[in-house]
mmCIF file of C-alpha atoms and ligand atoms in Angstrom:
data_model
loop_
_atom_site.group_PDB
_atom_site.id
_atom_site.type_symbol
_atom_site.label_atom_id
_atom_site.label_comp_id
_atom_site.label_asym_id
_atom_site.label_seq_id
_atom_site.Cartn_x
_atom_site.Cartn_y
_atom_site.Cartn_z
ATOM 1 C CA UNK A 1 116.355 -0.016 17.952
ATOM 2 C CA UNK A 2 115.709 -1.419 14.919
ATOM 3 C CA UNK A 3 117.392 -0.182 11.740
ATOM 4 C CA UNK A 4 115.070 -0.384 8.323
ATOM 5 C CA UNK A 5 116.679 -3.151 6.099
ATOM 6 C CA UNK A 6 117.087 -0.992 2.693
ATOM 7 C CA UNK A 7 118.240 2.509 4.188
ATOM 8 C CA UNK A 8 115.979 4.316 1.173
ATOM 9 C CA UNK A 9 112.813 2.610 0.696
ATOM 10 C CA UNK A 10 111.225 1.209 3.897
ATOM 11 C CA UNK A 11 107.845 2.210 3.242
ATOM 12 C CA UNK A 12 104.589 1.143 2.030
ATOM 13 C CA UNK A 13 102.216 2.497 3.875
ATOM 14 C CA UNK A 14 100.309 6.078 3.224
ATOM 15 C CA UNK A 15 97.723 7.499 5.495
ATOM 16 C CA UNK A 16 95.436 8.271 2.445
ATOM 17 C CA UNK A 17 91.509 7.289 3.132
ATOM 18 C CA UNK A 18 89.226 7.686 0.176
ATOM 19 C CA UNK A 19 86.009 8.079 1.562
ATOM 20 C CA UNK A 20 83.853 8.529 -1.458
ATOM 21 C CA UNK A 21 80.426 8.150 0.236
ATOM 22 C CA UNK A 22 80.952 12.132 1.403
ATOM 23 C CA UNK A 23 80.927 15.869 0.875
ATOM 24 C CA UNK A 24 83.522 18.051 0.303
ATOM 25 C CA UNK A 25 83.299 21.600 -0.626
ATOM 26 C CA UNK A 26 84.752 22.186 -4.586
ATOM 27 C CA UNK A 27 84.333 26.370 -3.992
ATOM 28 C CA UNK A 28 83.494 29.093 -1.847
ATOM 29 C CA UNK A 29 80.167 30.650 -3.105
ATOM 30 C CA UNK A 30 81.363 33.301 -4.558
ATOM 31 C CA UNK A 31 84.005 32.029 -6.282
ATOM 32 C CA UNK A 32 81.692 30.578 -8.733
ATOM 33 C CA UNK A 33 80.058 33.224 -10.974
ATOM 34 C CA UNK A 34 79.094 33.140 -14.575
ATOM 35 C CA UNK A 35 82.563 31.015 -15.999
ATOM 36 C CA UNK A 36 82.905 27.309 -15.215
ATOM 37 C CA UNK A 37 85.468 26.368 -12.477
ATOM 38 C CA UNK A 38 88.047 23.533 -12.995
ATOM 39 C CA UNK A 39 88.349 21.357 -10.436
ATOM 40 C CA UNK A 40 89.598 17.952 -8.824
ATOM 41 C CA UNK A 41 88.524 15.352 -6.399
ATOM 42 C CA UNK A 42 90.461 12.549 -5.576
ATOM 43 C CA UNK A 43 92.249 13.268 -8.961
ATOM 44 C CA UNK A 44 88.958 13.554 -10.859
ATOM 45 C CA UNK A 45 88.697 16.315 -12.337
ATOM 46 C CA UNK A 46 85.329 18.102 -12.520
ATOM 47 C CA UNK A 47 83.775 21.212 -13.725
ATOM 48 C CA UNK A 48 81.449 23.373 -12.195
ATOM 49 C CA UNK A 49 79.183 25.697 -13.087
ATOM 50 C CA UNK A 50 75.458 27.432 -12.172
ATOM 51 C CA UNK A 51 72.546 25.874 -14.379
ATOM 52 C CA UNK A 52 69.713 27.075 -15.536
ATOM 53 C CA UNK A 53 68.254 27.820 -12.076
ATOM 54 C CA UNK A 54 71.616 29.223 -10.857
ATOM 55 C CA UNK A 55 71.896 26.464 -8.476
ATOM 56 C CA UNK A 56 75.875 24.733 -9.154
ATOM 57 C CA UNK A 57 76.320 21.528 -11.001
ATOM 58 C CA UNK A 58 79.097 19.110 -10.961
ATOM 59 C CA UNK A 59 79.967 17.242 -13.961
ATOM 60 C CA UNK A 60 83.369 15.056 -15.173
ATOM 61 C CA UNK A 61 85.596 17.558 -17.339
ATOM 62 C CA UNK A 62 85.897 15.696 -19.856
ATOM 63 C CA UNK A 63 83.406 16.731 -23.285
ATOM 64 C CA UNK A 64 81.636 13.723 -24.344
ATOM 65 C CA UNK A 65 82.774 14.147 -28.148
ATOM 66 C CA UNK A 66 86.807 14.630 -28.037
ATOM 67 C CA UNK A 67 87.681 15.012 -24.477
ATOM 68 C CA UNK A 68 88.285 18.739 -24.500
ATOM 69 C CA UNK A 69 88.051 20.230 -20.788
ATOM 70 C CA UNK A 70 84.699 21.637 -20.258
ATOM 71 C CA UNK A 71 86.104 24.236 -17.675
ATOM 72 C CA UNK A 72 87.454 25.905 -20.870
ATOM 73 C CA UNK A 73 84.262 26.416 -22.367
ATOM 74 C CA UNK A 74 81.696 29.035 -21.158
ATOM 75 C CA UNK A 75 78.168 28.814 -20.105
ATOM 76 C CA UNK A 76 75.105 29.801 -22.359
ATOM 77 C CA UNK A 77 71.709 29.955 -21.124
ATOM 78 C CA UNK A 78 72.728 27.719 -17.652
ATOM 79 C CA UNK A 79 74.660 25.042 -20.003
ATOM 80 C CA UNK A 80 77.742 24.092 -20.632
ATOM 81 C CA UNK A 81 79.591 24.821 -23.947
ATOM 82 C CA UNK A 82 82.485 22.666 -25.121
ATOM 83 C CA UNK A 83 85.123 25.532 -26.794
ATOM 84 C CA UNK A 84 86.400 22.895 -29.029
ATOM 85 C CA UNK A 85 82.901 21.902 -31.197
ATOM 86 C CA UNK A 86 80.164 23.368 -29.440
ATOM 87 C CA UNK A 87 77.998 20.909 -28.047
ATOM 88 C CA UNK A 88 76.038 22.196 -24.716
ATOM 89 C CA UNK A 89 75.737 19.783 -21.708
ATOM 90 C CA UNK A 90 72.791 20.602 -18.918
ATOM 91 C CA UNK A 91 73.415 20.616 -15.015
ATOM 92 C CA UNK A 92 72.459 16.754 -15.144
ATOM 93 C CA UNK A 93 75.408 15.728 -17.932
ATOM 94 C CA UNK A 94 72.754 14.896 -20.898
ATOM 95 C CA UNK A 95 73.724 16.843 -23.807
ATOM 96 C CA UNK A 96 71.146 18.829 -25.681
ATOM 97 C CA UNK A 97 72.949 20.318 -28.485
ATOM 98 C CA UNK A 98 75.775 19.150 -31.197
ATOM 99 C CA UNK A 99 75.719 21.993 -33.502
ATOM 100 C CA UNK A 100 75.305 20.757 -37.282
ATOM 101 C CA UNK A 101 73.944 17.767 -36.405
ATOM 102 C CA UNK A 102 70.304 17.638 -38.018
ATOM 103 C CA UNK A 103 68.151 15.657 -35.773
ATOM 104 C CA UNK A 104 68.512 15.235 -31.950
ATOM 105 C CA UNK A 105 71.788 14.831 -30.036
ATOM 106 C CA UNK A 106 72.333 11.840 -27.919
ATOM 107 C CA UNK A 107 69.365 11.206 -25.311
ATOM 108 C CA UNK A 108 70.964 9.337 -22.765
ATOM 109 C CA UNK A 109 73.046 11.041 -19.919
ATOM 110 C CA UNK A 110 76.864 11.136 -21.575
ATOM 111 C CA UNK A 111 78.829 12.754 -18.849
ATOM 112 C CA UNK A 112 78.711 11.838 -14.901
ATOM 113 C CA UNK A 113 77.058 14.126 -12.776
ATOM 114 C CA UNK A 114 77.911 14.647 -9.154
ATOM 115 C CA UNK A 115 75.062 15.755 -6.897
ATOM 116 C CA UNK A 116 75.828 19.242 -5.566
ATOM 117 C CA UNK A 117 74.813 21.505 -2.750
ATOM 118 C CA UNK A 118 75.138 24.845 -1.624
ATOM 119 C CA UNK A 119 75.277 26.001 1.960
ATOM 120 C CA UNK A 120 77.263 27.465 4.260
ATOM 121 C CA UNK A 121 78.691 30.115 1.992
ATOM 122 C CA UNK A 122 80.282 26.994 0.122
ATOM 123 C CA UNK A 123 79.731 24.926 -3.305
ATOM 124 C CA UNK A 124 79.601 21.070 -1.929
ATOM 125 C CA UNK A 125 79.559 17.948 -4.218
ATOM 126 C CA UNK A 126 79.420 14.601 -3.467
ATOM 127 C CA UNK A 127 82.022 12.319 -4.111
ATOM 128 C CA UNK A 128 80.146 9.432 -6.030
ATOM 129 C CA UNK A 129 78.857 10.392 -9.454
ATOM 130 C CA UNK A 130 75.368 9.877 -10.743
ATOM 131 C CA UNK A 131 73.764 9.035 -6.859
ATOM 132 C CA UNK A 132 71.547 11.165 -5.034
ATOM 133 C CA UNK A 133 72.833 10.956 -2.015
ATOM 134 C CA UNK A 134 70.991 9.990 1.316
ATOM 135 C CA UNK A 135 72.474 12.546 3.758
ATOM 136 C CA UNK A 136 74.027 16.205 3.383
ATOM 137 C CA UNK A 137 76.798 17.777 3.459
ATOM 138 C CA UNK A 138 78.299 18.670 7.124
ATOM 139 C CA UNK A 139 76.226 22.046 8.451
ATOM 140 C CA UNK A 140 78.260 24.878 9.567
ATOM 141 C CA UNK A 141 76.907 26.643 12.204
ATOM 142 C CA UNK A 142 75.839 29.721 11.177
ATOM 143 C CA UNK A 143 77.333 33.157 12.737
ATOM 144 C CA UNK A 144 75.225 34.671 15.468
ATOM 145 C CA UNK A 145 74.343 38.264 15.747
ATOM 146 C CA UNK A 146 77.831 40.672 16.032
ATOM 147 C CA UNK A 147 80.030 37.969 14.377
ATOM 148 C CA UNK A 148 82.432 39.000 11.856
ATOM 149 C CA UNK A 149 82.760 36.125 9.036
ATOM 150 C CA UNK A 150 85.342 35.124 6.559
ATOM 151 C CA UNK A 151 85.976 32.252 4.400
ATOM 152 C CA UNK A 152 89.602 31.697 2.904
ATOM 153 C CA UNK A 153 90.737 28.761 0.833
ATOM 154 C CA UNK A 154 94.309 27.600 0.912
ATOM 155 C CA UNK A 155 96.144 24.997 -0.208
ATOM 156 C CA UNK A 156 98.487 22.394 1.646
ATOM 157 C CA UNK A 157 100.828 19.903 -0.741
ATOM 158 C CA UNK A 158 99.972 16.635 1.749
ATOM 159 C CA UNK A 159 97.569 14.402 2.269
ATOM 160 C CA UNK A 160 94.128 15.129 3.970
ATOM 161 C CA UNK A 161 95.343 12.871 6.845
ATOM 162 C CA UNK A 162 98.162 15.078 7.289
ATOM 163 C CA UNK A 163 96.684 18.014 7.031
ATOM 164 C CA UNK A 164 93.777 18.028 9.232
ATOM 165 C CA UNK A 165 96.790 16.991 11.598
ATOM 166 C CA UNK A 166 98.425 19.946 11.201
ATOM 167 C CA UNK A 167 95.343 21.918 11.964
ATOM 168 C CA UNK A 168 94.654 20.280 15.093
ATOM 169 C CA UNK A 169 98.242 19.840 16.516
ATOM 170 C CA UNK A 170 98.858 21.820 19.581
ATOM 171 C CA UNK A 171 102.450 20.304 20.592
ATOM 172 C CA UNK A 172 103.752 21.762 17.190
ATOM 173 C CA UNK A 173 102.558 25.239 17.310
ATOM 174 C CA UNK A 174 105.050 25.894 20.110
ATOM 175 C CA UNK A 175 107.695 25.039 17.996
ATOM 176 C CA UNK A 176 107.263 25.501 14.091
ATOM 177 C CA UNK A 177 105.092 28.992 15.102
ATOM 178 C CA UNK A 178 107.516 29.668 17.519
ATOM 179 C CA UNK A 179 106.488 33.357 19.394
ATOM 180 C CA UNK A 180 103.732 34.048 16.826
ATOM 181 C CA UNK A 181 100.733 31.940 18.722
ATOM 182 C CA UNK A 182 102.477 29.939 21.399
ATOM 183 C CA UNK A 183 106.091 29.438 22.889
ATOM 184 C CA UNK A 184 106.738 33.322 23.302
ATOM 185 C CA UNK A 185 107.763 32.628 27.019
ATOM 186 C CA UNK A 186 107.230 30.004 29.572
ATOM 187 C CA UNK A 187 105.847 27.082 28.491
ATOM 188 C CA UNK A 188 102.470 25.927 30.830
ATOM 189 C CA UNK A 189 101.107 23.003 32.017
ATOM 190 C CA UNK A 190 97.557 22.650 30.569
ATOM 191 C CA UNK A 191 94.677 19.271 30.570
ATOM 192 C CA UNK A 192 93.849 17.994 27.236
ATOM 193 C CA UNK A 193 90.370 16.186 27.828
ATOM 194 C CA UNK A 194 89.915 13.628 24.463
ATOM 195 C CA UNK A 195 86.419 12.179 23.661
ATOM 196 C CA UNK A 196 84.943 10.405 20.868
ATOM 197 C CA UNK A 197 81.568 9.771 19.341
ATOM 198 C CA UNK A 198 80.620 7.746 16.346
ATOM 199 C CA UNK A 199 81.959 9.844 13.756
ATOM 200 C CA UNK A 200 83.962 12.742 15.494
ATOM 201 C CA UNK A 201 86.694 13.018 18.137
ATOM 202 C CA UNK A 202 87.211 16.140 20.525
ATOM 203 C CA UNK A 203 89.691 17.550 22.624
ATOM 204 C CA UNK A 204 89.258 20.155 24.999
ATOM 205 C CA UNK A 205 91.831 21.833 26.668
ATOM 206 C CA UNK A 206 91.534 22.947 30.482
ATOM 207 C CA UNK A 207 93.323 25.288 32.571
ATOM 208 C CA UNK A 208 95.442 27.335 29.158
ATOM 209 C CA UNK A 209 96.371 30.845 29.584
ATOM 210 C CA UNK A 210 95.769 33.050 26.951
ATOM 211 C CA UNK A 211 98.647 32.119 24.464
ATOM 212 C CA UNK A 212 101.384 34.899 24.774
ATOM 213 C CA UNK A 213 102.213 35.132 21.459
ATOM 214 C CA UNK A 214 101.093 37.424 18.774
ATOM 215 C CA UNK A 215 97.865 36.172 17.929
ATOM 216 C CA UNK A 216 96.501 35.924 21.672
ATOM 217 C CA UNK A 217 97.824 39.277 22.626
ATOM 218 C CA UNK A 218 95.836 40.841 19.312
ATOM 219 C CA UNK A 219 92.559 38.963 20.711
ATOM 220 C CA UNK A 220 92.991 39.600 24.027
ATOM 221 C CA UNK A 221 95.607 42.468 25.238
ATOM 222 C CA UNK A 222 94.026 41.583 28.987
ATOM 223 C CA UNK A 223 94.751 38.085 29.276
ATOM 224 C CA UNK A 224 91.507 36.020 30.639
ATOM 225 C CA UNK A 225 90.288 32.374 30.718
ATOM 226 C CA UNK A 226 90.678 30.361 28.019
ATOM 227 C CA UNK A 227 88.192 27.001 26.702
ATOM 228 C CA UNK A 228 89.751 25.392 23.398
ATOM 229 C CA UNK A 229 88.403 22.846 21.906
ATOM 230 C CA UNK A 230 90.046 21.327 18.741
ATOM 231 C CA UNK A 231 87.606 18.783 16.461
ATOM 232 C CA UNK A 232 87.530 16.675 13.985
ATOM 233 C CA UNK A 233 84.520 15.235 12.322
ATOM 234 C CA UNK A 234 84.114 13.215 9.299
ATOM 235 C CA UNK A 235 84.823 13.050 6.389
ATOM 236 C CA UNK A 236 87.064 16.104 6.704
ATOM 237 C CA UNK A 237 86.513 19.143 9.181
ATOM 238 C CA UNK A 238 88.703 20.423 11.260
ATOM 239 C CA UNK A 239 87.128 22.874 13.740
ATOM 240 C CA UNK A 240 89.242 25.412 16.271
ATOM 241 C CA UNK A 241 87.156 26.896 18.636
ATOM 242 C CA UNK A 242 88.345 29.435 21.413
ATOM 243 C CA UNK A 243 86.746 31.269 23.879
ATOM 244 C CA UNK A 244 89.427 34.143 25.555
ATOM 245 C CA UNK A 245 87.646 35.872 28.337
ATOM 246 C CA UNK A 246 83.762 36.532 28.527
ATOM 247 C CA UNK A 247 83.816 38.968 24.958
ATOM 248 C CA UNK A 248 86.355 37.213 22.723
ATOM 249 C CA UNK A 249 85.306 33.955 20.809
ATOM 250 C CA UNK A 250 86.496 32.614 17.516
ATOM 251 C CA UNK A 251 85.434 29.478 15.506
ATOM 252 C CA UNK A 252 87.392 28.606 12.975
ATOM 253 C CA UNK A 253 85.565 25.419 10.584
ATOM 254 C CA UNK A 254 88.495 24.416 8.130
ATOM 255 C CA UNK A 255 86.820 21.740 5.136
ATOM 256 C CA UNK A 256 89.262 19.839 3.908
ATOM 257 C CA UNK A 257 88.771 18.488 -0.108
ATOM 258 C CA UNK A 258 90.998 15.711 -1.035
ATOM 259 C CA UNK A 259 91.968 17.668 -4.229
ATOM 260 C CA UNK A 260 94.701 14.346 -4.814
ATOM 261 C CA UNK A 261 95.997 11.898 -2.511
ATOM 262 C CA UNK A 262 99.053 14.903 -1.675
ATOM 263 C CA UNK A 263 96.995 17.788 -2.645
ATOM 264 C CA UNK A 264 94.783 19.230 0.295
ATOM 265 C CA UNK A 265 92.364 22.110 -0.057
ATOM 266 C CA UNK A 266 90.821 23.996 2.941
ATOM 267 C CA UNK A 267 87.635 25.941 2.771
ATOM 268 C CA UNK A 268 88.114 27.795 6.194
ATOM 269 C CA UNK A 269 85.281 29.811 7.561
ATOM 270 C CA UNK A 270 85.903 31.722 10.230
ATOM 271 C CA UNK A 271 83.792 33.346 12.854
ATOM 272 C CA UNK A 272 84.913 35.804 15.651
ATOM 273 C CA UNK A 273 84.076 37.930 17.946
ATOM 274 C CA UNK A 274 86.148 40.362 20.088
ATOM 275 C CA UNK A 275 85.998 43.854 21.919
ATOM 276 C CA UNK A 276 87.382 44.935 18.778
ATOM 277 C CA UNK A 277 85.651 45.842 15.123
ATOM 278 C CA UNK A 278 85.912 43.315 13.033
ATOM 279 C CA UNK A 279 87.668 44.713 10.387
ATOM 280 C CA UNK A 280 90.814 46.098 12.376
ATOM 281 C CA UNK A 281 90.880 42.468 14.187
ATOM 282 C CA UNK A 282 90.804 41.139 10.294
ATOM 283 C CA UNK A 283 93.574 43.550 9.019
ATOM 284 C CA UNK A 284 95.962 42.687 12.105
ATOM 285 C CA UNK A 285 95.276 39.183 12.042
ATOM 286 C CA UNK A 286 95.301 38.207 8.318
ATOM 287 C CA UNK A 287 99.362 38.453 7.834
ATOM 288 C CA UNK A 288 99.605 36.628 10.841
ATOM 289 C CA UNK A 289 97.964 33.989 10.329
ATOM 290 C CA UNK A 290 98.987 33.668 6.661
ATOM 291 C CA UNK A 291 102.545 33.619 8.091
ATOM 292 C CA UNK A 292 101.356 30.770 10.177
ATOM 293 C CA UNK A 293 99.969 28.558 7.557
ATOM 294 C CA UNK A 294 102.437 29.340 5.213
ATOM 295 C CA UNK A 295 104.967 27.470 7.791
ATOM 296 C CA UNK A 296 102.463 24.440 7.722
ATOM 297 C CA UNK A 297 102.359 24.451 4.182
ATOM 298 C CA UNK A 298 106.324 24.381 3.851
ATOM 299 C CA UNK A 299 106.470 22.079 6.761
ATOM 300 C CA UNK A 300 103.611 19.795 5.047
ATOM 301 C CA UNK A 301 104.964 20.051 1.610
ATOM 302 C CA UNK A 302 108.768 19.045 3.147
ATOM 303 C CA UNK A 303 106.584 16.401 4.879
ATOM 304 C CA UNK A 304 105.326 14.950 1.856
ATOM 305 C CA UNK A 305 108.676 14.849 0.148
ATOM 306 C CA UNK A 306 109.829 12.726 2.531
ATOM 307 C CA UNK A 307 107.295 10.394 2.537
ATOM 308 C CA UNK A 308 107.338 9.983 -1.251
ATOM 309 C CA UNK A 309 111.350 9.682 -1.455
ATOM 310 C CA UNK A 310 110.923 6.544 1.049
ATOM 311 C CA UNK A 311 108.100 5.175 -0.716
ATOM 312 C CA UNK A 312 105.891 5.285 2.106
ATOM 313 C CA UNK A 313 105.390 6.531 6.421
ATOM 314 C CA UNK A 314 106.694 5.454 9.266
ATOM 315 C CA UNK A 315 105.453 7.083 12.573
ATOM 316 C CA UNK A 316 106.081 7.293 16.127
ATOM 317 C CA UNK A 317 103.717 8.945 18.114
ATOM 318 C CA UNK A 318 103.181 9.617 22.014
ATOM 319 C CA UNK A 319 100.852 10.472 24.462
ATOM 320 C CA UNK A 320 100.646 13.742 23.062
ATOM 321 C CA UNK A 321 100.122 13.214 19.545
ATOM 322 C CA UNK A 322 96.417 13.415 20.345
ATOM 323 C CA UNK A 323 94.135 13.477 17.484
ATOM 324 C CA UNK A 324 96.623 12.137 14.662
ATOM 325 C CA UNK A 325 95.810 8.558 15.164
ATOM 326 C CA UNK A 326 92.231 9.070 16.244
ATOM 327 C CA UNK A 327 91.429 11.510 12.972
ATOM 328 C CA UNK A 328 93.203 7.910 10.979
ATOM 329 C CA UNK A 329 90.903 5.477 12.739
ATOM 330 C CA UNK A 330 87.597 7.475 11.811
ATOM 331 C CA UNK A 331 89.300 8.011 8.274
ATOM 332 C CA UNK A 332 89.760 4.525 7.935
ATOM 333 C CA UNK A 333 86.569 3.243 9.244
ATOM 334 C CA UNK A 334 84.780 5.310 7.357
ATOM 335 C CA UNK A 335 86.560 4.508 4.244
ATOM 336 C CA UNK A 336 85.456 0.160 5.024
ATOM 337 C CA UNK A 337 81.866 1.957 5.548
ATOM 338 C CA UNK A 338 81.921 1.108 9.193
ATOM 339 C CA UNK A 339 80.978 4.615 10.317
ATOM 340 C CA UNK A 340 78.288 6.851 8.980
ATOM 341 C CA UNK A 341 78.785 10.397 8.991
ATOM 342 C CA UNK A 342 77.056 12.353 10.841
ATOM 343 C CA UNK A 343 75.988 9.537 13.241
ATOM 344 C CA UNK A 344 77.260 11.690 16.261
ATOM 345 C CA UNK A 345 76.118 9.230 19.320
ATOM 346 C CA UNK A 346 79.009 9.259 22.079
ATOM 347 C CA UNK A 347 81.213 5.683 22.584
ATOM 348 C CA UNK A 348 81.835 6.584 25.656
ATOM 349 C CA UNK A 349 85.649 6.302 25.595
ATOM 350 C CA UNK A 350 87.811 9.019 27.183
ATOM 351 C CA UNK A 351 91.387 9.757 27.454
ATOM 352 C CA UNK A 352 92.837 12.715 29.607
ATOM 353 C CA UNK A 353 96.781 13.797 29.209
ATOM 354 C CA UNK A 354 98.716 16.550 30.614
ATOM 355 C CA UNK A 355 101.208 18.442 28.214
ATOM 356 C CA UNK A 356 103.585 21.471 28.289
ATOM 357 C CA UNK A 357 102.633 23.899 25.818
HETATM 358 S S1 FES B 401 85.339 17.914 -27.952
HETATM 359 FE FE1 FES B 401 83.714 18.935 -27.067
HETATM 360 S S2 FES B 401 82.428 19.384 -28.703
HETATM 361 FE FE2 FES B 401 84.016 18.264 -29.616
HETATM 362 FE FE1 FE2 B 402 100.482 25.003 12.394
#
């Protein structure tokens, strides 16, 4: 085995992508009312607020004038108001008024724009300033008839590498959730069935039991058949999807925003289905699975400390680290602008593993 040649600082490397041609939701909906939000992306930061037509803009926080944050000023008549002198900025970053200034403010655009959608239930922006982008930003299917829907946002202290690993990682839930989704009893043999396309790779697992722990038991007291199928497609969604019996279904559709290179932010919207009401299956399973990603976050944040202390990552992975690498090589590709996302066409390659879980 061989030992690292300065015992603290081995590193280097860092699993961080910046893939800037992209979406990457900066709100839920109705987070964003009449005040302007503060916000970052890839350490920008940005402000965003509803212009004049109520539809959200995206501009650099930083005024034009004196570099006051514009997320501390309000917004008057669908612009943006600089607390510190007053000037007003519209949705596209020109500004239109200096007050005391006799005779027109500056014509030309001052402040970068980012082009900004909203769909989905969720406030998108695109991550290159003052382009209007050729694609948009990654649907989310919407709920069918008899859904119940929910969108949370949480926070994880790591990378977006690491964290859309965490989302997708069966082999730890066993372990670090120990009893309150899997590993309550015996541990069982299940298929994991791993295919790719262009910008998206897939698992499915074949042949799982309902889980025994906690969360299964709440969505499915009976037991039944389950289909899981864990996803990642790019730039940054991580999508659970499980189907417990012929009644119960849930999709969960986590969008990850590179807030900063170890600052994560996921826009989860969840869909579900079950033979019970929605609201009882929300009020049992909310603490739970709070509980749940407040272990990933400690675990993530503990994960992260590490890294930084040795200056860098060094990993070891086996056949069951499925998607880890595979969510890295799309991350990566589509950071050297090999990949276009949502170019979804199949390569055809295939990998299938058994694990204990
Ligand atoms: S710093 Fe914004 S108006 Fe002066
Ligand atoms: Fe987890």
């Amino acid at each position: 085995m061989d030992q690292p040649k300065n015992l603290a600082r081995e590193g280097g490397h860092l699993s961080v992508a910046r893939i800037t041609d992209a979406w990457y939701p900066l709100a839920a909906s109705d987070e964003l009312g009449a005040r302007p939000l503060a916000r970052k992306l890839y350490g920008m930061p940005l402000v965003v607020f509803r212009g004049a037509d109520g539809r959200p803009a995206a501009l650099i926080d930083r005024c034009a004038h004196r570099n006051a944050p514009l997320s501390a000023g309000r917004v008057a008549g669908g612009e943006l108001e600089c607390s510190y002198h007053g000037w007003r900025f519209e949705a596209g970053g020109r500004c239109t008024h200096v007050p005391s200034l006799c005779g027109d403010p500056p014509k030309r655009r001052v402040l970068a724009s980012f082009a900004t959608r909203e769909e989905g239930g969720l406030v998108w922006a695109y991550a290159t300033p003052n382009v209007e982008p050729t694609r948009e930003p990654f649907a989310i299917a919407p709920a069918e008839a008899g859904y119940t829907v929910a969108i949370r946002v949480v926070d994880a202290p790591a990378t977006l590498h690491a964290t859309i690993e965490n989302a997708l990682d069966v082999p730890h839930t066993a372990f670090l959730h120990r009893g309150l989704f899997r590993g309550a009893g015996k541990r069982n043999r299940i298929r994991a069935v791993v295919t790719r396309a262009a910008d998206r790779v897939q698992t499915e697992y074949v042949g799982e039991p309902r889980p025994e722990g906690l969360v299964g038991r709440l969505l499915s007291p009976s037991g039944g058949i389950v289909t899981h199928y864990d996803r990642f497609i790019l730039p940054s969604i991580a999508e659970v999807e499980y189907r417990i019996g012929a009644e119960n279904h849930i999709l969960v559709t986590a969008c990850g925003t590179p807030v900063d290179d170890f600052v994560t932010r996921l826009y989860a919207v969840i869909r579900f289905r079950t033979r019970f009401p929605g609201w009882l299956v929300k009020l049992a399973l909310e603490p739970i699975a709070l509980r749940i990603f407040g272990q990933d976050a400690a675990m993530l944040a503990k994960q992260s400390a590490t890294i930084q202390s040795f200056g860098g990552e060094h990993y070891t992975s086996t056949a069951v680290d499925l998607m880890g690498p595979q969510i890295w090589r799309l991350m990566r590709r589509a950071e050297l602008g090999r990949i276009t996302p949502g170019d979804s066409t199949p390569d055809g390659w295939r990998r299938e593993i058994d694990l204990d879980v």
